[in-house]
Amino acid sequence: MTVFARRARAAAGRMHPELSLVSYTLLGHLEESDGCRATDLAAHYALDKSTVSRQVAALERAGLIERRPDAEDQRVQVLQLTQAGRRILAQVTDRRRAVFRERLADWPAEDLSRFADYLVRYNAGAGSGRPDHRHA
């Protein structure tokens, strides 16, 4: 798992030098959720608010996200992707998919199916908020 995480961080840097794996992940969540508050990001990823605040500030400076008033509560600021943020996220996502396709191109269909099933199973456990030690 450590090697996997290291490779993911290194690959993120190669995909877009200014976009860390954390930044890419936050942008992806903002796109998926159609915007949210910084506190929601911190809670979702179990990160310290100051860590998220630094990441958000960097993404704002880069012009990839912006703050907008919440439609339901004007006192609340919602983080949204800018057009530049959407464009970079799409570019990085396309590059990541191409790398995955290349890396898995010579895998037999049975192995790909088994791998996909394992990823679904692994990700299903991630939502519970507690580690699953049965198969560790």
Coordinates of C-alpha atoms in Angstrom, one line a residue:
M1 CA 0.0 0.0 0.0
T2 CA 2.9 2.3 0.7
V3 CA 4.4 1.8 -2.7
F4 CA 0.9 2.4 -4.2
A5 CA 0.6 5.7 -2.3
R6 CA 4.1 6.8 -3.3
R7 CA 3.4 6.0 -7.0
A8 CA 0.1 7.9 -6.8
R9 CA 1.8 11.0 -5.4
A10 CA 4.6 10.8 -8.0
A11 CA 2.2 10.3 -10.8
A12 CA 0.1 13.3 -9.8
G13 CA 3.2 15.4 -10.0
R14 CA 4.0 14.2 -13.5
M15 CA 0.4 14.7 -14.6
H16 CA 0.4 18.4 -13.7
P17 CA 3.5 19.8 -11.8
E18 CA 1.4 22.4 -10.0
L19 CA -1.3 20.0 -8.9
S20 CA -0.5 17.7 -5.9
L21 CA -2.4 14.5 -5.3
V22 CA -4.2 16.3 -2.4
S23 CA -5.2 19.2 -4.7
Y24 CA -6.3 16.8 -7.4
T25 CA -8.4 14.9 -4.9
L26 CA -10.0 18.1 -3.5
L27 CA -10.8 19.4 -7.0
G28 CA -12.4 16.0 -7.9
H29 CA -14.5 16.1 -4.8
L30 CA -15.6 19.7 -5.6
E31 CA -16.6 18.6 -9.1
E32 CA -18.4 15.5 -7.9
S33 CA -20.3 17.4 -5.1
D34 CA -20.9 20.5 -7.3
G35 CA -19.2 22.6 -4.7
C36 CA -19.1 22.5 -0.9
R37 CA -17.7 24.3 2.1
A38 CA -14.1 24.0 3.2
T39 CA -15.3 22.5 6.5
D40 CA -17.1 19.8 4.5
L41 CA -13.9 18.9 2.7
A42 CA -12.1 18.6 6.0
A43 CA -14.8 16.4 7.4
H44 CA -15.0 14.2 4.3
Y45 CA -11.3 13.5 4.2
A46 CA -10.8 13.6 8.0
L47 CA -8.2 16.4 7.6
D48 CA -7.4 19.2 9.9
K49 CA -9.1 22.5 9.0
S50 CA -5.8 24.3 8.7
T51 CA -4.5 21.7 6.2
V52 CA -7.6 22.2 4.0
S53 CA -7.4 25.9 4.4
R54 CA -3.8 25.9 3.0
Q55 CA -4.8 23.7 0.1
V56 CA -7.9 25.8 -0.6
A57 CA -5.8 29.1 -0.5
A58 CA -3.3 27.6 -3.0
L59 CA -6.1 26.5 -5.3
E60 CA -7.7 29.9 -5.1
R61 CA -4.4 31.6 -5.9
A62 CA -3.9 29.3 -8.9
G63 CA -7.4 30.3 -10.1
L64 CA -8.7 26.8 -10.0
I65 CA -11.5 27.4 -7.4
E66 CA -13.5 30.3 -6.2
R67 CA -15.8 31.1 -3.2
R68 CA -19.4 31.8 -3.9
P69 CA -22.2 32.6 -1.4
D70 CA -24.4 29.6 -0.7
A71 CA -27.8 29.9 -2.4
E72 CA -29.5 28.8 0.8
D73 CA -27.5 30.8 3.3
Q74 CA -25.7 33.9 2.1
R75 CA -23.4 33.9 5.2
V76 CA -21.8 30.6 4.0
Q77 CA -19.1 30.4 1.4
V78 CA -19.2 27.5 -1.0
L79 CA -16.1 26.4 -2.9
Q80 CA -16.6 25.9 -6.6
L81 CA -14.4 24.9 -9.5
T82 CA -13.6 27.7 -12.0
Q83 CA -13.4 27.0 -15.7
A84 CA -9.6 26.7 -15.4
G85 CA -10.1 24.2 -12.5
R86 CA -12.5 22.1 -14.6
R87 CA -10.1 22.2 -17.5
I88 CA -7.0 21.1 -15.5
L89 CA -9.0 18.5 -13.6
A90 CA -10.2 17.0 -17.0
Q91 CA -6.7 17.1 -18.4
V92 CA -5.2 15.3 -15.4
T93 CA -8.1 12.8 -15.3
D94 CA -7.6 12.0 -19.0
R95 CA -3.8 11.5 -18.5
R96 CA -4.4 9.3 -15.4
R97 CA -6.8 7.1 -17.4
A98 CA -4.4 6.8 -20.2
V99 CA -1.6 5.7 -17.8
F100 CA -4.0 3.1 -16.2
R101 CA -5.0 1.8 -19.6
E102 CA -1.4 1.5 -20.7
R103 CA -0.3 -0.2 -17.4
L104 CA -3.2 -2.7 -17.6
A105 CA -3.2 -3.3 -21.3
D106 CA -1.6 -6.7 -21.2
W107 CA -3.6 -8.0 -18.3
P108 CA -5.9 -10.9 -19.1
A109 CA -9.6 -10.1 -18.9
E110 CA -10.1 -12.4 -15.9
D111 CA -7.4 -10.6 -13.9
L112 CA -8.9 -7.2 -14.8
S113 CA -12.3 -8.4 -13.6
R114 CA -10.9 -9.7 -10.4
F115 CA -8.9 -6.5 -9.8
A116 CA -12.0 -4.4 -10.4
D117 CA -14.0 -6.5 -7.9
Y118 CA -11.2 -6.1 -5.3
L119 CA -11.1 -2.4 -5.8
V120 CA -14.9 -2.1 -5.4
R121 CA -14.7 -4.2 -2.2
Y122 CA -11.8 -2.2 -0.9
N123 CA -13.5 1.2 -1.6
A124 CA -16.8 -0.1 0.0
G125 CA -14.9 -0.5 3.2
A126 CA -13.5 3.0 3.0
G127 CA -16.9 4.6 3.6
S128 CA -17.4 2.9 7.0
G129 CA -15.0 5.2 8.8
R130 CA -13.2 2.3 10.4
P131 CA -10.5 0.1 9.1
D132 CA -11.3 -3.5 8.2
H133 CA -8.7 -5.7 9.8
R134 CA -10.1 -9.0 8.7
H135 CA -8.0 -9.3 5.6
A136 CA -5.0 -7.1 6.6

